[in-house]
Structure formats: C-alpha cells, structure tokens
C-alpha cells in the first residue's frame, strides 16, 4: 500500500508521516526542500517540488493508493497578522491538481485536513475566534479551506474532510468526532492524536464522503 502525503515537512504533516512510517506504509512525500526533512526511512520516497505545479505532483503521486493532504496557507510566524509565506490559494490550487490527476485513476481514499470554522462550521466557533479570522491574516487559510472543501465535494473521489480544533503539540489523547456539526467539540486537539486518527481512518468506508470536526475528547 502506497500513500502520497502533502505537507509532510512540518507540524501536523510531519506527525502524519511519522505515524505512517511506524505503521510500515510506503510513503511518497512531495516537499519544496527535502534537506529540511531530517527523516531517513526505507519506506520514504522524497520528491522535490511544488504541489501547485501539476507536473511536480504527477511524478510524486504516481502509483499511490491513498492521498493525505495537510497543506495550509502559511504565515511567517505565529502572530495572526504576520505576512504570508506562500500563496493565498496554495491549498485549493494543490487540491485541484490532485483531483485532475486522480479522478480517472483508482485512488482509494483522499483525506484532507481543513479547519474547524471552515464552511458551515463557522457558526460553531467562539465569537472571539470569528473576530480573529475576520480581522487578521488567519482569514486567508480559512478562505482557501472553504475553496478546497467545495472542490473536493464536487469530485468523484472517495474523500474525507477533517476540521480539527486548534492544534497543539503537548500530549496524546482520545479524539472526539462530530459528524455534520451534530456534537459540541473541545477547543483543542494534539497533532500527535490527530495524526494517529488520520492513519486509523484511512481506507475506512464508514468515513467516505463525510466532513468531520475533530477535537480532544
């Protein structure tokens, strides 16, 4: 089983990569700078490139059975008003390319990480967070998450969209799921717990074509 991973060089994506390798999956990973990813493993195939360039994707995605994307529109630091370090449409442009390359192939499952507050979940988040999204540069990844969700939902792939609560690094914990915004969720989720969750649901038909908010239980 071969998995294509986008966003594997940092943060959540790096945690997902580690979980996949621990579970002995073969992983193709497209990164802009392979030298920054200090992981050597017999099951890891690194490709240098940009996911918004379809030819870079074409080579890296070849013969993959599953796709995981944890791409984001990035800021230069954690300050919400910090300037962006990549395109405002990085996520949606990459997802468009993925779908163009894979809709006619036998990709078994696409799992894409969005964010709690994207799409119709905007009504669930606290008022202070709505304000922060509206009046800071956090709005750019949220707008692009909205775009990618619509693109994915209009595809013919078996997809799962995950909307995690605020990501933290500190501890491992059980994960709470909310399908179709039916249950109240916590404000946080750890990257390690989310990465385990993603690997566990990969290929599970019960999660196909569903949008799920996830948080600490």
JSON list of C-alpha atoms in Angstrom, two decimals:
[
{"chain": "A", "resi": 1, "resn": "UNK", "atom": "CA", "xyz": [0.00, 0.00, 0.00]},
{"chain": "A", "resi": 2, "resn": "UNK", "atom": "CA", "xyz": [1.46, 3.34, -1.09]},
{"chain": "A", "resi": 3, "resn": "UNK", "atom": "CA", "xyz": [0.38, 6.69, 0.34]},
{"chain": "A", "resi": 4, "resn": "UNK", "atom": "CA", "xyz": [1.02, 10.13, -1.12]},
{"chain": "A", "resi": 5, "resn": "UNK", "atom": "CA", "xyz": [1.43, 12.80, 1.55]},
{"chain": "A", "resi": 6, "resn": "UNK", "atom": "CA", "xyz": [1.30, 16.55, 1.05]},
{"chain": "A", "resi": 7, "resn": "UNK", "atom": "CA", "xyz": [2.54, 18.87, 3.78]},
{"chain": "A", "resi": 8, "resn": "UNK", "atom": "CA", "xyz": [4.80, 16.29, 5.39]},
{"chain": "A", "resi": 9, "resn": "UNK", "atom": "CA", "xyz": [7.76, 18.51, 6.17]},
{"chain": "A", "resi": 10, "resn": "UNK", "atom": "CA", "xyz": [6.40, 20.30, 9.25]},
{"chain": "A", "resi": 11, "resn": "UNK", "atom": "CA", "xyz": [3.80, 20.40, 12.01]},
{"chain": "A", "resi": 12, "resn": "UNK", "atom": "CA", "xyz": [0.85, 18.06, 11.62]},
{"chain": "A", "resi": 13, "resn": "UNK", "atom": "CA", "xyz": [2.12, 16.70, 8.31]},
{"chain": "A", "resi": 14, "resn": "UNK", "atom": "CA", "xyz": [5.38, 15.58, 9.87]},
{"chain": "A", "resi": 15, "resn": "UNK", "atom": "CA", "xyz": [3.47, 13.80, 12.64]},
{"chain": "A", "resi": 16, "resn": "UNK", "atom": "CA", "xyz": [1.35, 12.06, 10.00]},
{"chain": "A", "resi": 17, "resn": "UNK", "atom": "CA", "xyz": [4.49, 10.99, 8.16]},
{"chain": "A", "resi": 18, "resn": "UNK", "atom": "CA", "xyz": [5.99, 9.52, 11.33]},
{"chain": "A", "resi": 19, "resn": "UNK", "atom": "CA", "xyz": [2.78, 7.61, 12.07]},
{"chain": "A", "resi": 20, "resn": "UNK", "atom": "CA", "xyz": [2.63, 6.21, 8.53]},
{"chain": "A", "resi": 21, "resn": "UNK", "atom": "CA", "xyz": [6.23, 5.02, 8.70]},
{"chain": "A", "resi": 22, "resn": "UNK", "atom": "CA", "xyz": [5.68, 3.47, 12.14]},
{"chain": "A", "resi": 23, "resn": "UNK", "atom": "CA", "xyz": [2.83, 1.50, 10.58]},
{"chain": "A", "resi": 24, "resn": "UNK", "atom": "CA", "xyz": [5.10, 0.33, 7.74]},
{"chain": "A", "resi": 25, "resn": "UNK", "atom": "CA", "xyz": [3.32, 2.18, 4.95]},
{"chain": "A", "resi": 26, "resn": "UNK", "atom": "CA", "xyz": [5.28, 3.17, 1.87]},
{"chain": "A", "resi": 27, "resn": "UNK", "atom": "CA", "xyz": [5.06, 6.96, 1.59]},
{"chain": "A", "resi": 28, "resn": "UNK", "atom": "CA", "xyz": [5.67, 9.32, -1.30]},
{"chain": "A", "resi": 29, "resn": "UNK", "atom": "CA", "xyz": [6.19, 12.83, 0.04]},
{"chain": "A", "resi": 30, "resn": "UNK", "atom": "CA", "xyz": [6.44, 16.00, -2.07]},
{"chain": "A", "resi": 31, "resn": "UNK", "atom": "CA", "xyz": [8.35, 18.80, -0.37]},
{"chain": "A", "resi": 32, "resn": "UNK", "atom": "CA", "xyz": [9.93, 22.04, -1.54]},
{"chain": "A", "resi": 33, "resn": "UNK", "atom": "CA", "xyz": [13.17, 21.43, 0.35]},
{"chain": "A", "resi": 34, "resn": "UNK", "atom": "CA", "xyz": [13.93, 17.75, 1.07]},
{"chain": "A", "resi": 35, "resn": "UNK", "atom": "CA", "xyz": [17.00, 18.73, 3.12]},
{"chain": "A", "resi": 36, "resn": "UNK", "atom": "CA", "xyz": [14.74, 20.20, 5.80]},
{"chain": "A", "resi": 37, "resn": "UNK", "atom": "CA", "xyz": [13.07, 16.86, 6.43]},
{"chain": "A", "resi": 38, "resn": "UNK", "atom": "CA", "xyz": [15.51, 15.05, 8.70]},
{"chain": "A", "resi": 39, "resn": "UNK", "atom": "CA", "xyz": [13.90, 11.63, 8.32]},
{"chain": "A", "resi": 40, "resn": "UNK", "atom": "CA", "xyz": [15.58, 8.66, 6.66]},
{"chain": "A", "resi": 41, "resn": "UNK", "atom": "CA", "xyz": [13.48, 5.52, 6.21]},
{"chain": "A", "resi": 42, "resn": "UNK", "atom": "CA", "xyz": [13.43, 2.69, 3.71]},
{"chain": "A", "resi": 43, "resn": "UNK", "atom": "CA", "xyz": [9.70, 3.27, 3.09]},
{"chain": "A", "resi": 44, "resn": "UNK", "atom": "CA", "xyz": [10.01, 7.01, 2.45]},
{"chain": "A", "resi": 45, "resn": "UNK", "atom": "CA", "xyz": [10.32, 8.34, -1.10]},
{"chain": "A", "resi": 46, "resn": "UNK", "atom": "CA", "xyz": [11.06, 12.07, -1.17]},
{"chain": "A", "resi": 47, "resn": "UNK", "atom": "CA", "xyz": [10.28, 14.24, -4.18]},
{"chain": "A", "resi": 48, "resn": "UNK", "atom": "CA", "xyz": [11.35, 17.84, -4.54]},
{"chain": "A", "resi": 49, "resn": "UNK", "atom": "CA", "xyz": [8.70, 20.14, -5.95]},
{"chain": "A", "resi": 50, "resn": "UNK", "atom": "CA", "xyz": [5.69, 22.38, -5.52]},
{"chain": "A", "resi": 51, "resn": "UNK", "atom": "CA", "xyz": [2.18, 20.97, -5.15]},
{"chain": "A", "resi": 52, "resn": "UNK", "atom": "CA", "xyz": [0.73, 23.90, -7.10]},
{"chain": "A", "resi": 53, "resn": "UNK", "atom": "CA", "xyz": [2.74, 22.72, -10.14]},
{"chain": "A", "resi": 54, "resn": "UNK", "atom": "CA", "xyz": [0.88, 19.81, -11.70]},
{"chain": "A", "resi": 55, "resn": "UNK", "atom": "CA", "xyz": [3.96, 18.21, -13.27]},
{"chain": "A", "resi": 56, "resn": "UNK", "atom": "CA", "xyz": [5.72, 18.07, -9.90]},
{"chain": "A", "resi": 57, "resn": "UNK", "atom": "CA", "xyz": [2.66, 16.34, -8.49]},
{"chain": "A", "resi": 58, "resn": "UNK", "atom": "CA", "xyz": [2.35, 13.93, -11.41]},
{"chain": "A", "resi": 59, "resn": "UNK", "atom": "CA", "xyz": [5.69, 12.29, -10.68]},
{"chain": "A", "resi": 60, "resn": "UNK", "atom": "CA", "xyz": [5.30, 12.15, -6.89]},
{"chain": "A", "resi": 61, "resn": "UNK", "atom": "CA", "xyz": [1.74, 10.85, -6.88]},
{"chain": "A", "resi": 62, "resn": "UNK", "atom": "CA", "xyz": [2.40, 8.00, -9.32]},
{"chain": "A", "resi": 63, "resn": "UNK", "atom": "CA", "xyz": [1.09, 4.57, -8.25]},
{"chain": "A", "resi": 64, "resn": "UNK", "atom": "CA", "xyz": [-0.31, 5.88, -4.95]},
{"chain": "A", "resi": 65, "resn": "UNK", "atom": "CA", "xyz": [-3.32, 4.14, -3.42]},
{"chain": "A", "resi": 66, "resn": "UNK", "atom": "CA", "xyz": [-4.24, 6.80, -0.85]},
{"chain": "A", "resi": 67, "resn": "UNK", "atom": "CA", "xyz": [-3.70, 10.55, -0.53]},
{"chain": "A", "resi": 68, "resn": "UNK", "atom": "CA", "xyz": [-3.40, 12.65, 2.63]},
{"chain": "A", "resi": 69, "resn": "UNK", "atom": "CA", "xyz": [-3.13, 16.44, 2.48]},
{"chain": "A", "resi": 70, "resn": "UNK", "atom": "CA", "xyz": [-2.26, 18.63, 5.45]},
{"chain": "A", "resi": 71, "resn": "UNK", "atom": "CA", "xyz": [-1.36, 21.67, 3.34]},
{"chain": "A", "resi": 72, "resn": "UNK", "atom": "CA", "xyz": [-2.01, 25.16, 4.64]},
{"chain": "A", "resi": 73, "resn": "UNK", "atom": "CA", "xyz": [-1.62, 28.80, 3.74]},
{"chain": "A", "resi": 74, "resn": "UNK", "atom": "CA", "xyz": [1.30, 29.68, 5.97]},
{"chain": "A", "resi": 75, "resn": "UNK", "atom": "CA", "xyz": [2.28, 32.81, 7.87]},
{"chain": "A", "resi": 76, "resn": "UNK", "atom": "CA", "xyz": [5.89, 33.76, 8.55]},
{"chain": "A", "resi": 77, "resn": "UNK", "atom": "CA", "xyz": [5.32, 33.35, 12.31]},
{"chain": "A", "resi": 78, "resn": "UNK", "atom": "CA", "xyz": [2.50, 32.53, 14.73]},
{"chain": "A", "resi": 79, "resn": "UNK", "atom": "CA", "xyz": [1.30, 36.13, 15.05]},
{"chain": "A", "resi": 80, "resn": "UNK", "atom": "CA", "xyz": [-2.15, 36.26, 13.37]},
{"chain": "A", "resi": 81, "resn": "UNK", "atom": "CA", "xyz": [-1.29, 39.47, 11.50]},
{"chain": "A", "resi": 82, "resn": "UNK", "atom": "CA", "xyz": [2.03, 38.15, 10.21]},
{"chain": "A", "resi": 83, "resn": "UNK", "atom": "CA", "xyz": [2.57, 38.24, 6.43]},
{"chain": "A", "resi": 84, "resn": "UNK", "atom": "CA", "xyz": [2.07, 35.08, 4.38]},
{"chain": "A", "resi": 85, "resn": "UNK", "atom": "CA", "xyz": [4.95, 32.87, 3.29]},
{"chain": "A", "resi": 86, "resn": "UNK", "atom": "CA", "xyz": [3.13, 31.13, 0.43]},
{"chain": "A", "resi": 87, "resn": "UNK", "atom": "CA", "xyz": [0.22, 31.74, -1.93]},
{"chain": "A", "resi": 88, "resn": "UNK", "atom": "CA", "xyz": [-3.27, 32.57, -0.64]},
{"chain": "A", "resi": 89, "resn": "UNK", "atom": "CA", "xyz": [-4.56, 29.71, -2.83]},
{"chain": "A", "resi": 90, "resn": "UNK", "atom": "CA", "xyz": [-1.91, 27.08, -2.08]},
{"chain": "A", "resi": 91, "resn": "UNK", "atom": "CA", "xyz": [-4.42, 24.58, -0.69]},
{"chain": "A", "resi": 92, "resn": "UNK", "atom": "CA", "xyz": [-7.11, 24.89, -3.34]},
{"chain": "A", "resi": 93, "resn": "UNK", "atom": "CA", "xyz": [-4.64, 25.04, -6.25]},
{"chain": "A", "resi": 94, "resn": "UNK", "atom": "CA", "xyz": [-2.97, 21.86, -5.00]},
{"chain": "A", "resi": 95, "resn": "UNK", "atom": "CA", "xyz": [-6.28, 20.05, -4.47]},
{"chain": "A", "resi": 96, "resn": "UNK", "atom": "CA", "xyz": [-7.40, 21.00, -8.00]},
{"chain": "A", "resi": 97, "resn": "UNK", "atom": "CA", "xyz": [-4.22, 19.44, -9.35]},
{"chain": "A", "resi": 98, "resn": "UNK", "atom": "CA", "xyz": [-4.66, 16.30, -7.26]},
{"chain": "A", "resi": 99, "resn": "UNK", "atom": "CA", "xyz": [-8.20, 15.78, -8.46]},
{"chain": "A", "resi": 100, "resn": "UNK", "atom": "CA", "xyz": [-7.25, 16.39, -12.09]},
{"chain": "A", "resi": 101, "resn": "UNK", "atom": "CA", "xyz": [-4.54, 13.73, -11.81]},
{"chain": "A", "resi": 102, "resn": "UNK", "atom": "CA", "xyz": [-6.50, 11.13, -9.85]},
{"chain": "A", "resi": 103, "resn": "UNK", "atom": "CA", "xyz": [-10.22, 11.27, -10.68]},
{"chain": "A", "resi": 104, "resn": "UNK", "atom": "CA", "xyz": [-9.79, 8.76, -13.50]},
{"chain": "A", "resi": 105, "resn": "UNK", "atom": "CA", "xyz": [-7.43, 6.52, -11.54]},
{"chain": "A", "resi": 106, "resn": "UNK", "atom": "CA", "xyz": [-8.06, 4.06, -8.75]},
{"chain": "A", "resi": 107, "resn": "UNK", "atom": "CA", "xyz": [-7.26, 6.28, -5.78]},
{"chain": "A", "resi": 108, "resn": "UNK", "atom": "CA", "xyz": [-8.98, 4.57, -2.86]},
{"chain": "A", "resi": 109, "resn": "UNK", "atom": "CA", "xyz": [-9.31, 7.47, -0.42]},
{"chain": "A", "resi": 110, "resn": "UNK", "atom": "CA", "xyz": [-8.41, 11.15, -0.10]},
{"chain": "A", "resi": 111, "resn": "UNK", "atom": "CA", "xyz": [-8.15, 12.57, 3.42]},
{"chain": "A", "resi": 112, "resn": "UNK", "atom": "CA", "xyz": [-7.76, 16.35, 3.51]},
{"chain": "A", "resi": 113, "resn": "UNK", "atom": "CA", "xyz": [-7.24, 18.44, 6.63]},
{"chain": "A", "resi": 114, "resn": "UNK", "atom": "CA", "xyz": [-9.30, 21.63, 6.70]},
{"chain": "A", "resi": 115, "resn": "UNK", "atom": "CA", "xyz": [-10.08, 23.58, 9.90]},
{"chain": "A", "resi": 116, "resn": "UNK", "atom": "CA", "xyz": [-12.83, 23.97, 12.47]},
{"chain": "A", "resi": 117, "resn": "UNK", "atom": "CA", "xyz": [-14.53, 27.19, 11.42]},
{"chain": "A", "resi": 118, "resn": "UNK", "atom": "CA", "xyz": [-14.33, 26.46, 7.70]},
{"chain": "A", "resi": 119, "resn": "UNK", "atom": "CA", "xyz": [-17.52, 26.09, 5.70]},
{"chain": "A", "resi": 120, "resn": "UNK", "atom": "CA", "xyz": [-20.72, 25.71, 7.70]},
{"chain": "A", "resi": 121, "resn": "UNK", "atom": "CA", "xyz": [-18.77, 25.13, 10.93]},
{"chain": "A", "resi": 122, "resn": "UNK", "atom": "CA", "xyz": [-18.10, 28.89, 11.17]},
{"chain": "A", "resi": 123, "resn": "UNK", "atom": "CA", "xyz": [-21.25, 29.17, 13.29]},
{"chain": "A", "resi": 124, "resn": "UNK", "atom": "CA", "xyz": [-19.80, 26.78, 15.89]},
{"chain": "A", "resi": 125, "resn": "UNK", "atom": "CA", "xyz": [-16.61, 28.61, 16.80]},
{"chain": "A", "resi": 126, "resn": "UNK", "atom": "CA", "xyz": [-16.39, 31.18, 19.62]},
{"chain": "A", "resi": 127, "resn": "UNK", "atom": "CA", "xyz": [-17.11, 34.82, 18.80]},
{"chain": "A", "resi": 128, "resn": "UNK", "atom": "CA", "xyz": [-13.55, 35.91, 19.61]},
{"chain": "A", "resi": 129, "resn": "UNK", "atom": "CA", "xyz": [-12.24, 33.40, 17.08]},
{"chain": "A", "resi": 130, "resn": "UNK", "atom": "CA", "xyz": [-14.65, 34.63, 14.40]},
{"chain": "A", "resi": 131, "resn": "UNK", "atom": "CA", "xyz": [-13.32, 38.14, 15.05]},
{"chain": "A", "resi": 132, "resn": "UNK", "atom": "CA", "xyz": [-9.73, 36.93, 14.77]},
{"chain": "A", "resi": 133, "resn": "UNK", "atom": "CA", "xyz": [-10.42, 35.22, 11.46]},
{"chain": "A", "resi": 134, "resn": "UNK", "atom": "CA", "xyz": [-12.18, 38.26, 10.04]},
{"chain": "A", "resi": 135, "resn": "UNK", "atom": "CA", "xyz": [-9.62, 40.88, 11.06]},
{"chain": "A", "resi": 136, "resn": "UNK", "atom": "CA", "xyz": [-6.29, 39.07, 10.77]},
{"chain": "A", "resi": 137, "resn": "UNK", "atom": "CA", "xyz": [-4.34, 37.13, 8.16]},
{"chain": "A", "resi": 138, "resn": "UNK", "atom": "CA", "xyz": [-5.87, 33.93, 9.50]},
{"chain": "A", "resi": 139, "resn": "UNK", "atom": "CA", "xyz": [-8.70, 34.72, 7.10]},
{"chain": "A", "resi": 140, "resn": "UNK", "atom": "CA", "xyz": [-6.57, 33.64, 4.13]},
{"chain": "A", "resi": 141, "resn": "UNK", "atom": "CA", "xyz": [-6.16, 29.97, 5.07]},
{"chain": "A", "resi": 142, "resn": "UNK", "atom": "CA", "xyz": [-9.82, 29.85, 6.08]},
{"chain": "A", "resi": 143, "resn": "UNK", "atom": "CA", "xyz": [-10.93, 31.22, 2.72]},
{"chain": "A", "resi": 144, "resn": "UNK", "atom": "CA", "xyz": [-8.75, 28.67, 0.98]},
{"chain": "A", "resi": 145, "resn": "UNK", "atom": "CA", "xyz": [-10.05, 25.85, 3.17]},
{"chain": "A", "resi": 146, "resn": "UNK", "atom": "CA", "xyz": [-13.55, 26.87, 2.06]},
{"chain": "A", "resi": 147, "resn": "UNK", "atom": "CA", "xyz": [-12.44, 26.64, -1.56]},
{"chain": "A", "resi": 148, "resn": "UNK", "atom": "CA", "xyz": [-10.75, 23.27, -1.16]},
{"chain": "A", "resi": 149, "resn": "UNK", "atom": "CA", "xyz": [-13.77, 21.78, 0.60]},
{"chain": "A", "resi": 150, "resn": "UNK", "atom": "CA", "xyz": [-16.05, 22.73, -2.30]},
{"chain": "A", "resi": 151, "resn": "UNK", "atom": "CA", "xyz": [-13.60, 21.36, -4.86]},
{"chain": "A", "resi": 152, "resn": "UNK", "atom": "CA", "xyz": [-13.29, 18.05, -3.01]},
{"chain": "A", "resi": 153, "resn": "UNK", "atom": "CA", "xyz": [-17.04, 17.67, -2.50]},
{"chain": "A", "resi": 154, "resn": "UNK", "atom": "CA", "xyz": [-17.64, 18.18, -6.22]},
{"chain": "A", "resi": 155, "resn": "UNK", "atom": "CA", "xyz": [-15.15, 15.46, -7.17]},
{"chain": "A", "resi": 156, "resn": "UNK", "atom": "CA", "xyz": [-15.89, 11.78, -7.74]},
{"chain": "A", "resi": 157, "resn": "UNK", "atom": "CA", "xyz": [-13.22, 10.60, -5.29]},
{"chain": "A", "resi": 158, "resn": "UNK", "atom": "CA", "xyz": [-13.79, 8.80, -2.01]},
{"chain": "A", "resi": 159, "resn": "UNK", "atom": "CA", "xyz": [-12.96, 11.69, 0.28]},
{"chain": "A", "resi": 160, "resn": "UNK", "atom": "CA", "xyz": [-12.93, 12.65, 3.93]},
{"chain": "A", "resi": 161, "resn": "UNK", "atom": "CA", "xyz": [-12.60, 16.26, 5.08]},
{"chain": "A", "resi": 162, "resn": "UNK", "atom": "CA", "xyz": [-11.37, 16.78, 8.63]},
{"chain": "A", "resi": 163, "resn": "UNK", "atom": "CA", "xyz": [-11.92, 20.02, 10.53]},
{"chain": "A", "resi": 164, "resn": "UNK", "atom": "CA", "xyz": [-9.63, 19.87, 13.55]},
{"chain": "A", "resi": 165, "resn": "UNK", "atom": "CA", "xyz": [-9.91, 22.22, 16.50]},
{"chain": "A", "resi": 166, "resn": "UNK", "atom": "CA", "xyz": [-6.85, 24.31, 17.44]},
{"chain": "A", "resi": 167, "resn": "UNK", "atom": "CA", "xyz": [-3.71, 22.21, 17.04]},
{"chain": "A", "resi": 168, "resn": "UNK", "atom": "CA", "xyz": [-1.33, 21.81, 19.98]},
{"chain": "A", "resi": 169, "resn": "UNK", "atom": "CA", "xyz": [1.89, 19.86, 20.48]},
{"chain": "A", "resi": 170, "resn": "UNK", "atom": "CA", "xyz": [1.77, 18.76, 24.08]},
{"chain": "A", "resi": 171, "resn": "UNK", "atom": "CA", "xyz": [0.03, 15.46, 24.76]},
{"chain": "A", "resi": 172, "resn": "UNK", "atom": "CA", "xyz": [-1.73, 12.43, 23.32]},
{"chain": "A", "resi": 173, "resn": "UNK", "atom": "CA", "xyz": [-5.43, 11.89, 24.00]},
{"chain": "A", "resi": 174, "resn": "UNK", "atom": "CA", "xyz": [-8.62, 10.23, 22.67]},
{"chain": "A", "resi": 175, "resn": "UNK", "atom": "CA", "xyz": [-10.31, 12.03, 19.76]},
{"chain": "A", "resi": 176, "resn": "UNK", "atom": "CA", "xyz": [-13.90, 13.27, 19.69]},
{"chain": "A", "resi": 177, "resn": "UNK", "atom": "CA", "xyz": [-15.76, 13.24, 16.36]},
{"chain": "A", "resi": 178, "resn": "UNK", "atom": "CA", "xyz": [-18.63, 15.44, 15.28]},
{"chain": "A", "resi": 179, "resn": "UNK", "atom": "CA", "xyz": [-20.29, 14.40, 12.04]},
{"chain": "A", "resi": 180, "resn": "UNK", "atom": "CA", "xyz": [-22.23, 17.17, 10.28]},
{"chain": "A", "resi": 181, "resn": "UNK", "atom": "CA", "xyz": [-21.69, 19.53, 13.24]},
{"chain": "A", "resi": 182, "resn": "UNK", "atom": "CA", "xyz": [-24.04, 17.49, 15.44]},
{"chain": "A", "resi": 183, "resn": "UNK", "atom": "CA", "xyz": [-21.98, 17.44, 18.64]},
{"chain": "A", "resi": 184, "resn": "UNK", "atom": "CA", "xyz": [-20.15, 20.11, 20.58]},
{"chain": "A", "resi": 185, "resn": "UNK", "atom": "CA", "xyz": [-16.38, 19.73, 20.41]},
{"chain": "A", "resi": 186, "resn": "UNK", "atom": "CA", "xyz": [-13.44, 20.80, 22.53]},
{"chain": "A", "resi": 187, "resn": "UNK", "atom": "CA", "xyz": [-11.27, 23.78, 21.59]},
{"chain": "A", "resi": 188, "resn": "UNK", "atom": "CA", "xyz": [-8.04, 21.82, 21.05]},
{"chain": "A", "resi": 189, "resn": "UNK", "atom": "CA", "xyz": [-6.57, 18.67, 19.57]},
{"chain": "A", "resi": 190, "resn": "UNK", "atom": "CA", "xyz": [-2.97, 17.48, 19.66]},
{"chain": "A", "resi": 191, "resn": "UNK", "atom": "CA", "xyz": [-1.11, 16.95, 16.40]},
{"chain": "A", "resi": 192, "resn": "UNK", "atom": "CA", "xyz": [0.03, 13.51, 17.52]},
{"chain": "A", "resi": 193, "resn": "UNK", "atom": "CA", "xyz": [-3.52, 12.38, 18.34]},
{"chain": "A", "resi": 194, "resn": "UNK", "atom": "CA", "xyz": [-4.87, 13.76, 15.07]},
{"chain": "A", "resi": 195, "resn": "UNK", "atom": "CA", "xyz": [-2.12, 12.06, 13.06]},
{"chain": "A", "resi": 196, "resn": "UNK", "atom": "CA", "xyz": [-2.96, 8.70, 14.65]},
{"chain": "A", "resi": 197, "resn": "UNK", "atom": "CA", "xyz": [-6.64, 9.28, 13.93]},
{"chain": "A", "resi": 198, "resn": "UNK", "atom": "CA", "xyz": [-5.94, 10.05, 10.27]},
{"chain": "A", "resi": 199, "resn": "UNK", "atom": "CA", "xyz": [-3.88, 6.90, 9.79]},
{"chain": "A", "resi": 200, "resn": "UNK", "atom": "CA", "xyz": [-6.56, 4.82, 11.53]},
{"chain": "A", "resi": 201, "resn": "UNK", "atom": "CA", "xyz": [-9.43, 6.02, 9.30]},
{"chain": "A", "resi": 202, "resn": "UNK", "atom": "CA", "xyz": [-7.51, 5.72, 6.05]},
{"chain": "A", "resi": 203, "resn": "UNK", "atom": "CA", "xyz": [-9.47, 3.49, 3.68]},
{"chain": "A", "resi": 204, "resn": "UNK", "atom": "CA", "xyz": [-12.38, 3.04, 6.11]},
{"chain": "A", "resi": 205, "resn": "UNK", "atom": "CA", "xyz": [-15.58, 3.25, 4.04]},
{"chain": "A", "resi": 206, "resn": "UNK", "atom": "CA", "xyz": [-17.55, 4.49, 7.06]},
{"chain": "A", "resi": 207, "resn": "UNK", "atom": "CA", "xyz": [-15.68, 7.79, 6.65]},
{"chain": "A", "resi": 208, "resn": "UNK", "atom": "CA", "xyz": [-16.09, 8.18, 2.89]},
{"chain": "A", "resi": 209, "resn": "UNK", "atom": "CA", "xyz": [-17.70, 11.43, 1.71]},
{"chain": "A", "resi": 210, "resn": "UNK", "atom": "CA", "xyz": [-18.03, 12.85, 5.21]},
{"chain": "A", "resi": 211, "resn": "UNK", "atom": "CA", "xyz": [-16.95, 16.14, 6.77]},
{"chain": "A", "resi": 212, "resn": "UNK", "atom": "CA", "xyz": [-15.91, 15.63, 10.38]},
{"chain": "A", "resi": 213, "resn": "UNK", "atom": "CA", "xyz": [-14.95, 18.05, 13.12]},
{"chain": "A", "resi": 214, "resn": "UNK", "atom": "CA", "xyz": [-12.39, 16.50, 15.47]},
{"chain": "A", "resi": 215, "resn": "UNK", "atom": "CA", "xyz": [-11.08, 17.59, 18.86]},
{"chain": "A", "resi": 216, "resn": "UNK", "atom": "CA", "xyz": [-9.77, 16.35, 22.19]},
{"chain": "A", "resi": 217, "resn": "UNK", "atom": "CA", "xyz": [-12.37, 14.10, 23.80]}
]
